[in-house]
Amino acid sequence: MDAVVRACAVYLGLLLLFRLTGKRTLSQVTTFDFVILLILGEATAQAMLGEDFSVVQAMVVITTLLVISRVFDYLSWKFEWFERMTESVPVVLVDNGKPVAKTLRRYRLAEHDILTAGRENHGIERMDQIKWAVMEVSGGISVIPYAVADS
């Protein structure tokens, strides 16, 4: 039973941490971030398994995590407020060529991040060529140029 409680606590703790650090944490992984994720994975395993590293204990933890995930999926499907609390939603970063400064600050983005996405996908050079830019649930930036939006 100890493994189930540990798995639940670690799952909820990590969910909270990743929600607080934002979408960008999950979308733009540098070498440093990757190393941190590996260390987090090892620390998480130790926290959930405790002193017992047996296959049975590992299966109990894995099963617990899968059950928690399914319960969260169901609650997100059933209750919109729960979905908003646990899932990300797309966010408008540029509206009719104008950066939404408050949103950029909140997600720690600079205009060059949006222009980079515009250049990579549409050959955009200036902000005024962008009708909308949206940070997707995945943390990636989608850019809709004026030419595409108006057609």
mmCIF file of C-alpha atoms in Angstrom:
data_model
loop_
_atom_site.group_PDB
_atom_site.id
_atom_site.type_symbol
_atom_site.label_atom_id
_atom_site.label_comp_id
_atom_site.label_asym_id
_atom_site.label_seq_id
_atom_site.Cartn_x
_atom_site.Cartn_y
_atom_site.Cartn_z
ATOM 1 C CA MET A 1 0.000 0.000 0.000
ATOM 2 C CA ASP A 2 2.951 2.283 0.654
ATOM 3 C CA ALA A 3 3.906 2.140 -3.053
ATOM 4 C CA VAL A 4 0.408 3.233 -4.106
ATOM 5 C CA VAL A 5 0.510 6.262 -1.786
ATOM 6 C CA ARG A 6 4.029 7.142 -2.949
ATOM 7 C CA ALA A 7 3.055 6.830 -6.631
ATOM 8 C CA CYS A 8 -0.009 9.044 -6.131
ATOM 9 C CA ALA A 9 1.997 11.682 -4.263
ATOM 10 C CA VAL A 10 4.797 11.760 -6.841
ATOM 11 C CA TYR A 11 2.336 11.854 -9.760
ATOM 12 C CA LEU A 12 0.413 14.781 -8.281
ATOM 13 C CA GLY A 13 3.627 16.559 -7.312
ATOM 14 C CA LEU A 14 5.107 16.259 -10.797
ATOM 15 C CA LEU A 15 1.816 17.301 -12.398
ATOM 16 C CA LEU A 16 1.791 20.440 -10.260
ATOM 17 C CA LEU A 17 5.449 21.215 -10.982
ATOM 18 C CA PHE A 18 5.029 20.865 -14.746
ATOM 19 C CA ARG A 19 1.848 22.980 -14.694
ATOM 20 C CA LEU A 20 3.713 25.690 -12.771
ATOM 21 C CA THR A 21 6.736 25.654 -15.078
ATOM 22 C CA GLY A 22 4.555 26.002 -18.159
ATOM 23 C CA LYS A 23 4.144 24.483 -21.589
ATOM 24 C CA ARG A 24 7.464 25.699 -22.795
ATOM 25 C CA THR A 25 9.259 23.364 -20.397
ATOM 26 C CA LEU A 26 7.905 20.370 -22.277
ATOM 27 C CA SER A 27 8.249 21.675 -25.824
ATOM 28 C CA GLN A 28 11.795 23.002 -25.944
ATOM 29 C CA VAL A 29 14.145 20.446 -24.469
ATOM 30 C CA THR A 30 17.826 21.392 -24.485
ATOM 31 C CA THR A 31 20.655 19.031 -23.569
ATOM 32 C CA PHE A 32 20.618 20.477 -20.050
ATOM 33 C CA ASP A 33 16.839 19.934 -19.815
ATOM 34 C CA PHE A 34 17.241 16.351 -21.014
ATOM 35 C CA VAL A 35 19.838 15.623 -18.325
ATOM 36 C CA ILE A 36 17.527 17.155 -15.704
ATOM 37 C CA LEU A 37 14.663 14.963 -16.956
ATOM 38 C CA LEU A 38 16.840 11.855 -16.643
ATOM 39 C CA ILE A 39 17.755 12.808 -13.084
ATOM 40 C CA LEU A 40 14.098 13.543 -12.321
ATOM 41 C CA GLY A 41 13.184 10.118 -13.671
ATOM 42 C CA GLU A 42 15.670 8.391 -11.409
ATOM 43 C CA ALA A 43 14.646 10.455 -8.376
ATOM 44 C CA THR A 44 10.993 9.774 -9.147
ATOM 45 C CA ALA A 45 11.605 6.032 -9.349
ATOM 46 C CA GLN A 46 13.438 6.057 -6.030
ATOM 47 C CA ALA A 47 10.690 8.132 -4.411
ATOM 48 C CA MET A 48 7.966 5.782 -5.621
ATOM 49 C CA LEU A 49 9.718 2.479 -4.993
ATOM 50 C CA GLY A 50 11.338 3.336 -1.673
ATOM 51 C CA GLU A 51 13.672 0.559 -0.536
ATOM 52 C CA ASP A 52 11.877 -2.218 -2.449
ATOM 53 C CA PHE A 53 13.175 -2.474 -6.038
ATOM 54 C CA SER A 54 11.392 -5.751 -6.812
ATOM 55 C CA VAL A 55 9.491 -6.381 -10.037
ATOM 56 C CA VAL A 56 6.249 -6.709 -8.072
ATOM 57 C CA GLN A 57 6.762 -3.309 -6.433
ATOM 58 C CA ALA A 58 7.569 -1.744 -9.820
ATOM 59 C CA MET A 59 4.392 -3.256 -11.333
ATOM 60 C CA VAL A 60 2.314 -1.896 -8.440
ATOM 61 C CA VAL A 61 3.732 1.588 -9.061
ATOM 62 C CA ILE A 62 3.227 1.371 -12.843
ATOM 63 C CA THR A 63 -0.346 0.118 -12.420
ATOM 64 C CA THR A 64 -1.080 2.899 -9.937
ATOM 65 C CA LEU A 65 0.237 5.541 -12.346
ATOM 66 C CA LEU A 66 -1.834 4.139 -15.220
ATOM 67 C CA VAL A 67 -4.975 4.085 -13.060
ATOM 68 C CA ILE A 68 -4.368 7.684 -11.948
ATOM 69 C CA SER A 69 -3.899 8.696 -15.578
ATOM 70 C CA ARG A 70 -7.177 7.048 -16.618
ATOM 71 C CA VAL A 71 -9.037 8.639 -13.694
ATOM 72 C CA PHE A 72 -7.680 12.057 -14.671
ATOM 73 C CA ASP A 73 -8.697 11.435 -18.302
ATOM 74 C CA TYR A 74 -12.224 10.557 -17.192
ATOM 75 C CA LEU A 75 -12.511 13.548 -14.852
ATOM 76 C CA SER A 76 -11.223 15.860 -17.602
ATOM 77 C CA TRP A 77 -13.828 14.454 -19.989
ATOM 78 C CA LYS A 78 -16.622 14.725 -17.411
ATOM 79 C CA PHE A 79 -15.820 18.131 -15.848
ATOM 80 C CA GLU A 80 -14.615 21.114 -17.869
ATOM 81 C CA TRP A 81 -13.185 22.823 -14.773
ATOM 82 C CA PHE A 82 -11.032 19.750 -14.081
ATOM 83 C CA GLU A 83 -9.773 19.755 -17.664
ATOM 84 C CA ARG A 84 -8.830 23.435 -17.386
ATOM 85 C CA MET A 85 -7.015 22.713 -14.128
ATOM 86 C CA THR A 86 -5.001 19.745 -15.405
ATOM 87 C CA GLU A 87 -4.714 20.238 -19.164
ATOM 88 C CA SER A 88 -3.283 23.067 -21.195
ATOM 89 C CA VAL A 89 -5.286 25.093 -23.697
ATOM 90 C CA PRO A 90 -4.058 26.909 -26.813
ATOM 91 C CA VAL A 91 -3.120 30.538 -26.110
ATOM 92 C CA VAL A 92 -3.105 33.460 -28.581
ATOM 93 C CA LEU A 93 0.326 35.122 -28.719
ATOM 94 C CA VAL A 94 -0.214 37.452 -31.686
ATOM 95 C CA ASP A 95 -3.579 38.922 -32.654
ATOM 96 C CA ASN A 96 -3.807 40.697 -36.027
ATOM 97 C CA GLY A 97 -0.071 41.336 -36.194
ATOM 98 C CA LYS A 98 0.159 42.684 -32.638
ATOM 99 C CA PRO A 99 1.966 40.685 -29.949
ATOM 100 C CA VAL A 100 -0.110 40.081 -26.814
ATOM 101 C CA ALA A 101 2.483 41.378 -24.323
ATOM 102 C CA LYS A 102 0.813 40.030 -21.182
ATOM 103 C CA THR A 103 0.679 36.513 -22.625
ATOM 104 C CA LEU A 104 4.274 36.668 -23.866
ATOM 105 C CA ARG A 105 5.442 37.663 -20.371
ATOM 106 C CA ARG A 106 3.354 34.944 -18.723
ATOM 107 C CA TYR A 107 4.879 32.224 -20.910
ATOM 108 C CA ARG A 108 8.367 33.788 -20.919
ATOM 109 C CA LEU A 109 8.422 34.193 -24.686
ATOM 110 C CA ALA A 110 10.089 36.882 -26.769
ATOM 111 C CA GLU A 111 8.959 38.184 -30.139
ATOM 112 C CA HIS A 112 11.930 36.440 -31.755
ATOM 113 C CA ASP A 113 10.475 33.075 -30.620
ATOM 114 C CA ILE A 114 7.347 33.798 -32.658
ATOM 115 C CA LEU A 115 9.317 35.136 -35.617
ATOM 116 C CA THR A 116 11.466 31.993 -35.569
ATOM 117 C CA ALA A 117 8.342 29.827 -35.856
ATOM 118 C CA GLY A 118 7.066 32.089 -38.646
ATOM 119 C CA ARG A 119 10.348 31.886 -40.555
ATOM 120 C CA GLU A 120 10.585 28.114 -40.206
ATOM 121 C CA ASN A 121 7.054 27.434 -41.403
ATOM 122 C CA HIS A 122 6.087 30.347 -43.656
ATOM 123 C CA GLY A 123 9.169 32.423 -44.489
ATOM 124 C CA ILE A 124 7.815 35.308 -42.401
ATOM 125 C CA GLU A 125 10.256 38.129 -41.663
ATOM 126 C CA ARG A 126 8.171 40.659 -39.692
ATOM 127 C CA MET A 127 5.512 40.559 -37.009
ATOM 128 C CA ASP A 128 3.059 42.542 -39.172
ATOM 129 C CA GLN A 129 2.943 39.576 -41.597
ATOM 130 C CA ILE A 130 1.391 37.400 -38.878
ATOM 131 C CA LYS A 131 -2.395 37.384 -38.489
ATOM 132 C CA TRP A 132 -2.306 35.032 -35.478
ATOM 133 C CA ALA A 133 0.274 33.097 -33.543
ATOM 134 C CA VAL A 134 -0.867 30.486 -31.057
ATOM 135 C CA MET A 135 1.005 28.507 -28.437
ATOM 136 C CA GLU A 136 -0.459 25.046 -28.820
ATOM 137 C CA VAL A 137 -1.143 22.546 -26.047
ATOM 138 C CA SER A 138 2.142 20.823 -26.918
ATOM 139 C CA GLY A 139 4.067 24.053 -26.295
ATOM 140 C CA GLY A 140 4.827 24.565 -29.990
ATOM 141 C CA ILE A 141 3.998 27.832 -31.745
ATOM 142 C CA SER A 142 1.620 27.841 -34.734
ATOM 143 C CA VAL A 143 1.720 30.862 -37.022
ATOM 144 C CA ILE A 144 -1.082 31.882 -39.376
ATOM 145 C CA PRO A 145 0.134 34.508 -41.851
ATOM 146 C CA TYR A 146 -2.214 37.114 -43.315
ATOM 147 C CA ALA A 147 -2.132 35.533 -46.778
ATOM 148 C CA VAL A 148 -3.411 32.165 -45.473
ATOM 149 C CA ALA A 149 -5.876 33.660 -42.966
ATOM 150 C CA ASP A 150 -7.493 35.907 -45.592
ATOM 151 C CA SER A 151 -7.937 33.272 -48.311
#
